[in-house]
Tab-separated table of C-alpha atoms in Angstrom:
chain	number	residue	atom	x	y	z
A	136	MET	CA	1.876	-7.570	34.778
A	137	ALA	CA	5.295	-9.039	34.688
A	138	LEU	CA	6.691	-12.368	33.870
A	139	VAL	CA	8.400	-14.174	36.747
A	140	LEU	CA	11.456	-16.392	36.235
A	141	ALA	CA	12.440	-18.622	39.073
A	142	PRO	CA	15.788	-20.145	38.467
A	143	VAL	CA	16.520	-23.501	40.303
A	144	PRO	CA	19.926	-24.908	40.910
A	145	PRO	CA	22.057	-25.934	39.012
A	146	VAL	CA	21.683	-22.638	37.210
A	147	SER	CA	23.399	-23.838	33.986
A	148	ASP	CA	20.758	-26.478	33.400
A	149	TRP	CA	18.137	-24.019	34.072
A	150	LEU	CA	19.667	-21.633	31.502
A	151	ALA	CA	19.713	-24.365	28.998
A	152	GLU	CA	15.976	-24.927	29.478
A	153	LEU	CA	15.424	-21.303	29.054
A	154	ASP	CA	17.410	-21.371	25.806
A	155	ALA	CA	15.190	-24.352	24.614
A	156	LEU	CA	12.172	-22.235	25.288
A	157	ALA	CA	13.555	-19.169	23.585
A	158	LYS	CA	14.378	-21.251	20.591
A	159	ARG	CA	10.853	-22.291	20.274
A	160	SER	CA	9.547	-18.783	20.473
A	161	PRO	CA	12.388	-16.251	19.758
A	162	ALA	CA	10.376	-13.140	20.486
A	163	PHE	CA	8.893	-14.488	23.720
A	164	PHE	CA	10.984	-12.191	26.050
A	165	VAL	CA	11.338	-9.128	23.795
A	166	GLY	CA	9.785	-6.152	25.434
A	167	ARG	CA	8.492	-8.115	28.409
A	168	PRO	CA	9.111	-6.950	31.851
A	169	VAL	CA	10.721	-9.792	33.756
A	170	ILE	CA	11.115	-10.308	37.517
A	171	LEU	CA	13.589	-12.806	38.822
A	172	GLU	CA	12.466	-14.848	41.772
A	173	ILE	CA	15.652	-16.192	43.477
A	174	SER	CA	14.537	-17.552	46.790
A	175	GLY	CA	14.881	-21.167	45.419
A	176	ALA	CA	18.112	-20.529	43.511
A	177	ALA	CA	20.643	-20.415	46.404
A	178	LEU	CA	22.928	-17.757	44.731
A	179	ASP	CA	25.589	-15.567	46.143
A	180	ARG	CA	26.101	-11.965	44.929
A	181	GLU	CA	28.657	-13.085	42.161
A	182	GLY	CA	26.349	-15.852	41.011
A	183	LEU	CA	23.478	-13.572	40.790
A	184	ARG	CA	25.493	-10.959	38.936
A	185	ALA	CA	26.507	-13.626	36.497
A	186	LEU	CA	23.015	-14.846	36.073
A	187	VAL	CA	21.741	-11.315	35.341
A	188	ALA	CA	24.431	-10.900	32.724
A	189	GLU	CA	23.556	-14.312	31.117
A	190	LEU	CA	19.934	-13.284	30.898
A	191	SER	CA	20.864	-9.852	29.461
A	192	ASP	CA	22.897	-11.740	26.752
A	193	ARG	CA	19.541	-13.415	25.961
A	194	SER	CA	17.725	-10.068	25.566
A	195	VAL	CA	15.871	-10.729	28.911
A	196	THR	CA	15.675	-7.525	30.813
A	197	VAL	CA	15.196	-8.062	34.547
A	198	MET	CA	13.343	-5.214	36.073
A	199	GLY	CA	13.421	-6.431	39.497
A	200	ILE	CA	14.430	-9.220	41.818
A	201	GLU	CA	12.210	-10.832	44.473
A	202	GLY	CA	13.249	-13.187	47.274
A	203	ALA	CA	16.765	-11.802	47.616
A	204	GLY	CA	18.350	-12.209	51.074
A	205	PRO	CA	19.565	-9.103	53.009
A	206	GLY	CA	22.670	-7.625	51.455
A	207	LEU	CA	22.668	-9.704	48.235
A	208	LEU	CA	21.628	-6.817	46.051
A	209	GLY	CA	23.538	-3.717	45.356
A	210	ASP	CA	25.061	-1.532	42.601
A	211	GLY	CA	24.757	-2.954	39.089
A	212	LEU	CA	21.882	-5.310	40.157
A	213	PRO	CA	18.261	-4.716	39.588
A	214	PRO	CA	16.274	-3.318	42.453
A	215	PRO	CA	14.482	-5.530	44.971
A	216	LEU	CA	10.799	-6.022	44.708
A	217	ALA	CA	8.267	-7.474	47.209
A	218	GLY	CA	4.573	-8.179	47.489
A	219	GLY	CA	4.020	-9.322	43.997
A	220	ARG	CA	0.969	-11.539	43.609
A	221	PRO	CA	0.610	-14.393	41.203
A	222	VAL	CA	-2.185	-13.878	38.589
A	223	GLU	CA	-4.022	-16.194	36.472
A	224	GLU	CA	-5.555	-14.694	33.369
A	225	VAL	CA	-6.688	-11.150	34.082
A	226	ALA	CA	-10.469	-10.971	34.047
A	227	ALA	CA	-11.822	-7.548	33.349
A	228	PRO	CA	-13.701	-6.392	36.420
A	229	GLU	CA	-17.260	-7.008	35.742
A	230	GLU	CA	-19.502	-3.994	36.489
A	231	ALA	CA	-22.571	-5.193	38.145
A	232	PRO	CA	-25.031	-5.052	35.292
A	233	GLU	CA	-27.915	-4.838	37.795
A	234	ALA	CA	-26.562	-1.533	39.089
A	235	ARG	CA	-26.932	-0.031	35.658
A	236	VAL	CA	-30.360	-1.429	35.109
A	237	SER	CA	-31.913	-0.667	38.429
A	238	VAL	CA	-34.506	2.039	38.571
A	239	SER	CA	-33.601	5.067	40.771
A	240	GLN	CA	-35.278	4.996	44.134
A	241	ALA	CA	-37.257	8.228	43.818
A	242	PRO	CA	-38.712	7.950	40.377
A	243	ALA	CA	-37.441	10.971	38.400
A	244	PRO	CA	-39.723	12.361	35.805
A	245	ALA	CA	-39.637	10.184	32.720
A	246	ARG	CA	-37.595	11.573	30.017
A	247	SER	CA	-37.998	10.514	26.475
A	248	LEU	CA	-35.226	9.917	24.008
A	249	ILE	CA	-35.940	11.011	20.413
A	250	LEU	CA	-33.650	9.590	17.695
A	251	ASP	CA	-33.704	11.531	14.327
A	252	ALA	CA	-31.396	9.030	12.538
A	253	PRO	CA	-32.425	5.403	11.701
A	254	VAL	CA	-31.119	2.731	14.095
A	255	ARG	CA	-28.779	0.675	11.909
A	256	SER	CA	-27.982	-3.067	12.019
A	257	GLY	CA	-25.649	-3.799	14.939
A	258	GLN	CA	-26.485	-0.796	17.024
A	259	THR	CA	-28.121	-0.923	20.398
A	260	VAL	CA	-30.063	1.993	21.816
A	261	LEU	CA	-30.549	1.601	25.567
A	262	HIS	CA	-32.801	4.203	27.453
A	263	LEU	CA	-34.311	2.956	30.756
A	264	ASP	CA	-35.493	6.222	32.066
A	265	GLY	CA	-38.431	6.585	29.712
A	266	ASP	CA	-39.721	6.255	26.199
A	267	ILE	CA	-37.687	6.068	23.033
A	268	THR	CA	-39.082	7.622	19.820
A	269	VAL	CA	-37.415	6.774	16.711
A	270	MET	CA	-38.153	9.050	13.749
A	271	GLY	CA	-36.744	6.629	11.256
A	272	SER	CA	-36.605	2.734	11.077
A	273	VAL	CA	-35.047	0.201	13.281
A	274	ALA	CA	-33.056	-2.102	11.026
A	275	SER	CA	-32.861	-5.852	11.098
A	276	GLY	CA	-30.204	-6.761	13.565
A	277	ALA	CA	-30.597	-3.496	15.535
A	278	GLU	CA	-31.890	-3.424	19.185
A	279	VAL	CA	-33.849	-0.732	20.853
A	280	ILE	CA	-34.446	-1.084	24.649
A	281	ALA	CA	-36.787	1.414	26.403
A	282	GLY	CA	-37.707	1.585	30.002
A	283	GLY	CA	-40.996	2.980	28.801
A	284	SER	CA	-42.733	2.748	25.486
A	285	LEU	CA	-41.311	2.639	22.022
A	286	HIS	CA	-42.474	4.535	19.203
A	287	VAL	CA	-41.024	3.779	15.677
A	288	TYR	CA	-42.201	6.153	12.899
A	289	GLY	CA	-40.551	4.036	10.261
A	290	ALA	CA	-40.289	0.354	9.854
A	291	LEU	CA	-39.567	-1.841	12.934
A	292	ARG	CA	-37.318	-4.673	11.629
A	293	GLY	CA	-35.008	-5.303	14.516
A	294	ARG	CA	-35.561	-6.145	18.231
A	295	ALA	CA	-37.901	-3.908	20.228
A	296	ILE	CA	-37.770	-4.156	23.991
A	297	ALA	CA	-40.236	-1.926	25.894
A	298	GLY	CA	-41.027	-1.610	29.574
A	299	ALA	CA	-37.435	-2.964	30.350
A	300	ALA	CA	-37.464	-1.183	33.667
A	301	GLY	CA	-40.269	-3.282	34.738
A	302	ASN	CA	-43.306	-1.476	33.272
A	303	PRO	CA	-46.157	-3.744	32.030
A	304	GLU	CA	-48.050	-0.602	30.770
A	305	ALA	CA	-45.416	0.069	28.144
A	306	ARG	CA	-46.170	-0.307	24.464
A	307	ILE	CA	-44.539	-0.638	21.231
A	308	THR	CA	-45.920	1.275	18.270
A	309	CYS	CA	-44.600	1.349	14.702
A	310	ARG	CA	-45.592	2.260	11.260
A	311	LYS	CA	-44.437	-0.869	9.518
A	312	PHE	CA	-44.446	-4.025	11.815
A	313	GLU	CA	-41.574	-6.588	10.696
A	314	PRO	CA	-39.795	-7.116	13.989
A	315	GLU	CA	-37.280	-9.881	14.722
A	316	LEU	CA	-38.399	-9.835	18.339
A	317	ILE	CA	-40.599	-7.784	20.575
A	318	ALA	CA	-40.697	-7.738	24.346
A	319	ILE	CA	-42.631	-5.954	27.003
A	320	ASP	CA	-41.761	-6.132	30.735
A	321	GLY	CA	-39.664	-9.235	30.260
A	322	LEU	CA	-42.054	-11.093	28.209
A	323	TYR	CA	-41.031	-11.609	24.622
A	324	ARG	CA	-42.148	-13.015	21.253
A	325	THR	CA	-39.949	-13.840	18.304
A	326	ALA	CA	-41.028	-13.117	14.728
A	327	ASP	CA	-41.841	-16.857	14.358
A	328	ASP	CA	-44.103	-16.808	17.481
A	329	LEU	CA	-46.004	-13.847	16.214
A	330	GLY	CA	-46.992	-15.265	12.791
A	331	PRO	CA	-48.365	-13.064	10.051
A	332	VAL	CA	-50.400	-10.745	12.229
A	333	GLN	CA	-50.134	-7.131	11.196
A	334	ARG	CA	-46.911	-7.964	9.363
A	335	GLY	CA	-45.762	-5.023	7.255
A	336	LEU	CA	-48.667	-2.859	8.534
A	337	PRO	CA	-48.937	-0.171	11.266
A	338	ALA	CA	-49.195	-1.915	14.540
A	339	GLN	CA	-49.219	-1.559	18.329
A	340	VAL	CA	-48.108	-4.047	20.863
A	341	ARG	CA	-49.208	-4.175	24.541
A	342	LEU	CA	-49.454	-6.605	27.439
A	343	GLU	CA	-52.882	-7.982	28.380
A	344	GLY	CA	-52.212	-9.902	31.598
A	345	ASP	CA	-49.441	-12.352	30.640
A	346	ALA	CA	-50.041	-12.242	26.857
A	347	ILE	CA	-48.443	-10.059	24.285
A	348	LYS	CA	-51.131	-8.580	21.956
A	349	VAL	CA	-50.500	-7.133	18.513
A	350	ALA	CA	-53.119	-4.960	17.163
A	351	ALA	CA	-53.730	-2.654	14.200
A	352	LEU	CA	-52.731	0.940	14.756
A	353	GLU	CA	-55.821	2.929	13.864
B	80	MET	CA	-6.573	18.957	-1.216
B	81	ALA	CA	-8.094	15.579	-2.129
B	82	LYS	CA	-11.465	14.213	-1.089
B	83	ILE	CA	-11.023	10.801	0.389
B	84	LEU	CA	-13.690	8.464	-0.638
B	85	VAL	CA	-14.102	4.963	0.960
B	86	VAL	CA	-15.646	2.168	-0.963
B	87	THR	CA	-17.163	-0.196	1.576
B	88	SER	CA	-19.947	-2.725	1.964
B	89	GLY	CA	-19.583	-5.120	4.927
B	90	LYS	CA	-20.188	-8.163	2.918
B	91	GLY	CA	-17.576	-9.712	0.645
B	92	GLY	CA	-17.832	-10.339	-3.096
B	93	VAL	CA	-20.462	-7.598	-3.833
B	94	GLY	CA	-18.061	-5.532	-6.083
B	95	LYS	CA	-16.126	-3.085	-3.938
B	96	THR	CA	-12.871	-3.704	-5.791
B	97	THR	CA	-14.506	-3.451	-9.314
B	98	THR	CA	-16.362	-0.306	-8.105
B	99	THR	CA	-13.123	1.234	-6.671
B	100	ALA	CA	-11.297	0.599	-9.962
B	101	ALA	CA	-14.153	1.855	-12.206
B	102	LEU	CA	-14.741	4.987	-10.227
B	103	GLY	CA	-11.031	5.671	-10.078
B	104	ALA	CA	-10.521	5.205	-13.812
B	105	ALA	CA	-13.718	7.262	-14.618
B	106	LEU	CA	-12.600	10.090	-12.342
B	107	ALA	CA	-9.130	10.100	-13.888
B	108	GLN	CA	-10.799	9.921	-17.471
B	109	ALA	CA	-12.558	13.108	-16.423
B	110	GLY	CA	-9.341	14.888	-15.853
B	111	GLN	CA	-8.918	14.441	-12.031
B	112	SER	CA	-5.791	13.158	-10.477
B	113	VAL	CA	-6.693	10.051	-8.610
B	114	ALA	CA	-5.081	7.535	-6.207
B	115	VAL	CA	-6.757	4.201	-5.519
B	116	VAL	CA	-5.600	2.521	-2.285
B	117	ASP	CA	-6.031	-1.177	-1.572
B	118	PHE	CA	-6.674	-1.672	2.137
B	119	ASP	CA	-7.297	-5.489	1.902
B	120	VAL	CA	-3.949	-6.356	3.306
B	121	GLY	CA	-3.271	-10.035	2.888
B	122	LEU	CA	-5.903	-10.562	0.168
B	123	ARG	CA	-5.103	-7.910	-2.225
B	124	ASN	CA	-7.003	-7.784	-5.464
B	125	LEU	CA	-7.079	-4.210	-6.741
B	126	ASP	CA	-3.622	-4.598	-8.347
B	127	LEU	CA	-5.166	-7.460	-10.544
B	128	VAL	CA	-8.251	-5.527	-11.401
B	129	MET	CA	-6.128	-2.581	-12.422
B	130	GLY	CA	-3.632	-4.746	-14.212
B	131	ALA	CA	-0.608	-3.671	-12.129
B	132	GLU	CA	0.191	-6.907	-10.347
B	133	ARG	CA	3.449	-7.230	-12.067
B	134	ARG	CA	4.629	-3.850	-11.153
B	135	VAL	CA	4.350	-3.961	-7.431
B	136	VAL	CA	7.583	-3.254	-5.586
B	137	TYR	CA	6.511	-1.526	-2.256
B	138	ASP	CA	3.022	-1.608	-0.743
B	139	LEU	CA	0.843	0.110	1.728
B	140	ILE	CA	2.393	-1.583	4.736
B	141	ASN	CA	5.941	-0.469	3.632
B	142	VAL	CA	4.742	3.130	3.528
B	143	VAL	CA	2.857	2.786	6.777
B	144	ASN	CA	5.985	1.373	8.489
B	145	GLY	CA	8.151	4.130	7.097
B	146	ASP	CA	10.166	1.503	5.051
B	147	ALA	CA	9.450	3.091	1.740
B	148	LYS	CA	8.428	6.568	0.627
B	149	LEU	CA	4.896	7.102	-0.850
B	150	ASN	CA	6.142	7.997	-4.178
B	151	GLN	CA	8.211	4.614	-4.319
B	152	ALA	CA	5.068	2.588	-3.657
B	153	LEU	CA	2.615	4.447	-5.977
B	154	ILE	CA	2.192	2.781	-9.308
B	155	ARG	CA	1.231	4.977	-12.086
B	156	ASP	CA	-1.338	3.453	-14.513
B	157	LYS	CA	-0.018	2.836	-17.984
B	158	ARG	CA	-3.177	3.933	-19.725
B	159	LEU	CA	-4.087	6.987	-17.595
B	160	GLU	CA	-1.184	9.043	-16.318
B	161	ASN	CA	-3.220	10.737	-13.675
B	162	LEU	CA	-4.402	7.541	-12.099
B	163	SER	CA	-2.204	5.815	-9.408
B	164	LEU	CA	-2.490	2.683	-7.330
B	165	LEU	CA	-1.123	2.124	-3.804
B	166	PRO	CA	-1.264	-1.692	-3.507
B	167	ALA	CA	-1.840	-3.736	-0.389
B	168	SER	CA	0.693	-6.125	1.019
B	169	GLN	CA	-0.158	-9.834	0.223
B	170	THR	CA	2.177	-11.296	2.764
B	171	ARG	CA	1.101	-9.479	5.871
B	172	ASP	CA	-2.268	-9.143	7.488
B	173	LYS	CA	-4.516	-6.300	8.811
B	174	ASP	CA	-2.853	-6.141	12.173
B	175	ALA	CA	0.175	-4.602	10.374
B	176	LEU	CA	-1.797	-1.443	9.855
B	177	THR	CA	-1.102	1.111	12.590
B	178	ASP	CA	-3.451	3.931	13.273
B	179	GLU	CA	-0.728	6.599	13.067
B	180	GLY	CA	0.875	5.206	9.970
B	181	VAL	CA	-2.384	5.079	8.156
B	182	ALA	CA	-3.331	8.597	9.250
B	183	ARG	CA	0.104	9.794	7.980
B	184	VAL	CA	-0.234	8.147	4.585
B	185	MET	CA	-3.752	9.533	4.168
B	186	GLU	CA	-2.572	12.952	4.872
B	187	GLU	CA	0.283	12.672	2.490
B	188	LEU	CA	-2.124	11.341	-0.282
B	189	ARG	CA	-4.561	14.072	0.513
B	190	GLU	CA	-1.781	16.649	-0.585
B	191	LYS	CA	-1.004	15.003	-3.850
B	192	PHE	CA	-4.277	14.119	-5.515
B	193	ASP	CA	-7.697	15.401	-6.175
B	194	TRP	CA	-9.260	12.001	-5.163
B	195	VAL	CA	-8.184	9.285	-2.929
B	196	ILE	CA	-10.238	6.185	-3.300
B	197	CYS	CA	-9.839	3.508	-0.498
B	198	ASP	CA	-10.961	0.048	-1.375
B	199	SER	CA	-12.049	-1.446	1.985
B	200	PRO	CA	-11.781	-5.116	2.777
B	201	ALA	CA	-15.050	-6.938	3.658
B	202	GLY	CA	-15.942	-7.328	7.402
B	203	ILE	CA	-16.122	-4.792	10.220
B	204	GLU	CA	-12.639	-5.339	11.556
B	205	ARG	CA	-9.439	-3.399	11.600
B	206	GLY	CA	-8.937	-3.271	7.887
B	207	ALA	CA	-12.416	-1.978	7.095
B	208	THR	CA	-12.474	0.518	10.058
B	209	LEU	CA	-9.047	1.939	9.087
B	210	ALA	CA	-10.120	2.210	5.462
B	211	MET	CA	-13.078	4.319	6.427
B	212	ARG	CA	-11.436	6.211	9.247
B	213	HIS	CA	-10.201	9.274	7.324
B	214	ALA	CA	-12.846	9.348	4.629
B	215	ASP	CA	-14.733	12.498	3.793
B	216	LEU	CA	-17.402	10.527	1.876
B	217	ALA	CA	-18.444	6.903	1.538
B	218	VAL	CA	-19.769	4.753	-1.294
B	219	VAL	CA	-21.685	1.786	0.072
B	220	VAL	CA	-21.768	-1.121	-2.467
B	221	THR	CA	-24.686	-3.386	-2.043
B	222	ASN	CA	-26.175	-6.324	-4.027
B	223	PRO	CA	-29.962	-6.450	-4.124
B	224	GLU	CA	-30.239	-9.261	-1.665
B	225	VAL	CA	-31.061	-9.393	2.072
B	226	SER	CA	-27.770	-10.376	3.480
B	227	SER	CA	-25.811	-7.744	1.607
B	228	VAL	CA	-28.368	-5.043	2.586
B	229	ARG	CA	-28.159	-5.822	6.310
B	230	ASP	CA	-24.337	-5.858	6.235
B	231	SER	CA	-24.288	-2.467	4.495
B	232	ASP	CA	-26.777	-1.191	7.059
B	233	ARG	CA	-24.237	-2.311	9.640
B	234	ILE	CA	-21.394	-0.521	7.889
B	235	ILE	CA	-23.453	2.669	7.613
B	236	GLY	CA	-23.745	2.594	11.342
B	237	LEU	CA	-19.953	2.330	11.631
B	238	LEU	CA	-19.419	5.108	9.151
B	239	ASP	CA	-21.685	7.346	11.393
B	240	SER	CA	-19.657	6.365	14.522
B	241	LYS	CA	-16.149	5.146	14.018
B	242	THR	CA	-14.833	7.724	11.478
B	243	VAL	CA	-12.809	10.913	12.200
B	244	LYS	CA	-15.709	12.832	10.734
B	245	ALA	CA	-18.182	11.377	12.845
B	246	GLU	CA	-16.071	11.674	16.026
B	247	ARG	CA	-15.840	15.447	15.226
B	248	GLY	CA	-19.673	15.557	15.223
B	249	GLU	CA	-19.799	16.020	11.402
B	250	THR	CA	-22.116	14.105	9.145
B	251	MET	CA	-20.431	11.601	6.821
B	252	GLU	CA	-21.676	11.919	3.158
B	253	LYS	CA	-22.822	8.529	2.115
B	254	HIS	CA	-23.928	7.187	-1.309
B	255	LEU	CA	-25.300	3.803	-2.380
B	256	ILE	CA	-24.068	1.985	-5.474
B	257	LEU	CA	-26.298	-1.085	-6.201
B	258	THR	CA	-24.267	-3.580	-8.077
B	259	ARG	CA	-25.195	-6.904	-9.838
B	260	TYR	CA	-28.665	-5.596	-10.636
B	261	ASP	CA	-30.360	-8.052	-13.017
B	262	PRO	CA	-33.435	-6.517	-14.715
B	263	ALA	CA	-34.817	-9.888	-15.808
B	264	ARG	CA	-34.654	-11.306	-12.193
B	265	ALA	CA	-36.079	-8.083	-10.771
B	266	ASP	CA	-39.081	-8.273	-13.231
B	267	ARG	CA	-39.691	-11.947	-12.070
B	268	GLY	CA	-39.518	-10.723	-8.386
B	269	ASP	CA	-36.502	-12.866	-7.712
B	270	MET	CA	-34.503	-9.810	-6.220
B	271	LEU	CA	-35.022	-7.233	-3.778
B	272	LYS	CA	-36.482	-4.126	-5.318
B	273	ILE	CA	-34.532	-0.859	-5.701
B	274	ASP	CA	-37.120	0.962	-3.562
B	275	ASP	CA	-36.901	-1.666	-0.849
B	276	VAL	CA	-33.198	-1.447	-0.686
B	277	LEU	CA	-33.358	2.370	-0.541
B	278	GLU	CA	-36.011	2.306	1.970
B	279	ILE	CA	-33.953	0.026	4.351
B	280	LEU	CA	-30.687	1.827	3.912
B	281	SER	CA	-32.151	5.344	3.601
B	282	ILE	CA	-29.039	6.870	1.976
B	283	PRO	CA	-29.127	8.472	-1.489
B	284	LEU	CA	-28.590	6.265	-4.549
B	285	LEU	CA	-25.367	6.976	-6.826
B	286	ALA	CA	-25.791	4.419	-9.359
B	287	ILE	CA	-27.352	1.111	-10.380
B	288	ILE	CA	-24.803	-1.209	-11.948
B	289	PRO	CA	-26.446	-3.884	-14.144
B	290	GLU	CA	-25.138	-7.470	-13.965
B	291	SER	CA	-22.998	-7.766	-17.025
B	292	MET	CA	-20.389	-10.018	-18.662
B	293	GLU	CA	-18.395	-6.828	-19.365
B	294	VAL	CA	-17.423	-6.455	-15.712
B	295	LEU	CA	-15.966	-10.033	-15.615
B	296	ARG	CA	-14.217	-9.519	-19.007
B	297	ALA	CA	-12.614	-6.235	-17.767
B	298	SER	CA	-11.487	-7.951	-14.545
B	299	ASN	CA	-9.962	-10.841	-16.465
B	300	VAL	CA	-7.860	-8.473	-18.666
B	301	GLY	CA	-6.901	-6.375	-15.729
B	302	CYS	CA	-8.496	-3.135	-16.751
B	303	PRO	CA	-11.084	-1.006	-14.919
B	304	VAL	CA	-14.475	-1.643	-16.821
B	305	THR	CA	-14.919	2.122	-17.571
B	306	LEU	CA	-11.653	1.992	-19.386
B	307	ASN	CA	-11.954	-1.351	-21.030
B	308	ASN	CA	-15.318	-0.604	-22.557
B	309	PRO	CA	-16.641	2.878	-21.751
B	310	LEU	CA	-19.794	2.290	-23.771
B	311	CYS	CA	-21.128	-0.810	-22.055
B	312	ALA	CA	-24.037	-0.483	-19.553
B	313	PRO	CA	-21.980	-0.902	-16.311
B	314	SER	CA	-19.460	1.733	-17.561
B	315	ARG	CA	-22.016	4.203	-18.389
B	316	ALA	CA	-23.622	3.742	-14.960
B	317	TYR	CA	-20.148	4.302	-13.342
B	318	ILE	CA	-19.457	7.293	-15.411
B	319	ASP	CA	-22.757	8.843	-14.505
B	320	ALA	CA	-22.079	8.088	-10.920
B	321	VAL	CA	-18.726	9.966	-11.222
B	322	ARG	CA	-20.534	12.964	-12.662
B	323	ARG	CA	-22.942	12.963	-9.667
B	324	LEU	CA	-19.953	12.797	-7.236
B	325	LYS	CA	-18.530	15.843	-8.929
B	326	GLY	CA	-21.890	17.702	-8.356
B	327	ASP	CA	-23.610	17.265	-11.736
B	328	THR	CA	-27.244	16.331	-11.811
B	329	VAL	CA	-27.707	13.337	-14.030
B	330	PRO	CA	-31.100	11.479	-14.410
B	331	MET	CA	-30.827	7.968	-12.858
B	332	ALA	CA	-31.109	5.278	-15.485
B	333	VAL	CA	-32.790	2.117	-14.058
B	334	PRO	CA	-31.627	-0.922	-16.070
B	335	SER	CA	-34.645	-2.446	-17.879
B	336	ASP	CA	-34.978	-5.888	-19.332
B	337	LYS	CA	-31.962	-7.256	-21.161
B	338	LYS	CA	-33.535	-7.383	-24.536
B	339	SER	CA	-34.400	-3.710	-24.757
B	340	LEU	CA	-30.928	-2.990	-23.423
B	341	LEU	CA	-29.199	-4.820	-26.151
B	342	ASN	CA	-31.483	-3.266	-28.650
B	343	LYS	CA	-30.609	0.147	-27.404
B	344	LEU	CA	-26.899	-0.784	-27.635
B	345	PHE	CA	-27.319	-2.004	-31.274
B	346	THR	CA	-29.218	1.049	-32.447
B	347	ARG	CA	-26.602	3.297	-30.797
B	348	ARG	CA	-23.658	1.497	-32.519
B	349	ALA	CA	-25.565	1.628	-35.890
B	350	ALA	CA	-26.008	5.346	-35.657
């Protein structure tokens, strides 16, 4: 991306304006590629040469010139450019999240993901192709998302999302049930909704119709 | 070749700087050559706790930018000649730290000392990630309360993913120092229990530092607590921690109720 300067006649006034801007933020042009758009400036070759020199005195390096008439450019002047497009803010191209989440057409054999380390606060583990088994704990502020079931052999203190690939049969099991949020197949309950049921105890969570059921893990 | 140790926590105000100074001084007292490095650019404190604030000429940013040599910026402690401080800059901010500059400074420090202790700023941004980036081992400082524990958990996750060691597929050695532990409050159940903290963080315990006026007193006079009063309870806990870091097996002293602790001190002094 380059900055475009479009001088308008009279050029001396325009330069004064530029100086005022440069005074407000002296480092504004340093290291920035600048393109000169001169279609509105009505300049001849000498005028253009003088303008480029003036700009270079102000540490503005012109890397190309757009909108120059035929024969105007030549030795000592920056090369012509064409086809530049104005941009607003550059928005990062969004990957379609659905593409990532979608289940493959022919269901591959479900694979499970086994984590030997605890899932720490702030970490997200996403595994949509099958179950996730966590040998340690899932910390408060951590998030584990499985396409299938979720097995936590330590304490479940974070967010547990099972059946995320559209599987109402998925379950969540853990040895110590203290989650911030649980969800199966899109249905979720926060810790507040859940109340004290099985809190701190081994538990399993599953869907019965449209209701999330928490039960003791025998 | 030095071991680079980062003292980190996520949360602010839990005792990272105190711990850095105390561990640094205790290691130096044990005969090791030590550099303590303040990474809290813009909010530097380690110079105050070390009592070197009036001797700062060049700082970490100057060395990172190549404006000063490492030797010009290192401040040798007046009490312990094998203890040096690399102060942070107070006038700049963390964006002034460059990846390459920090890597170069850490390599240079590694050549010169036995131990390099990096005092991380709070947070999980640039300053904190650069402080931990080149570490060989980490000391996670935590207070026995929920917010501090969760922030420490977050930091442990970063230690296991954002450090050079982790990126090479090696395991980062991590230790927990539990600070501001108040036995009286623990007895009343007004504080997270040690076992609960250890269960949540699941990293080995290096020391339990009891809440003590001695820590504040030492900071106020600009002296690491282990140097200011080596016999007080927090100092003894830090000194034990250093022995454990050096590979000794030292039984863990859990601070008990205040009265018995004072009694113990008195009997010790009388003897």
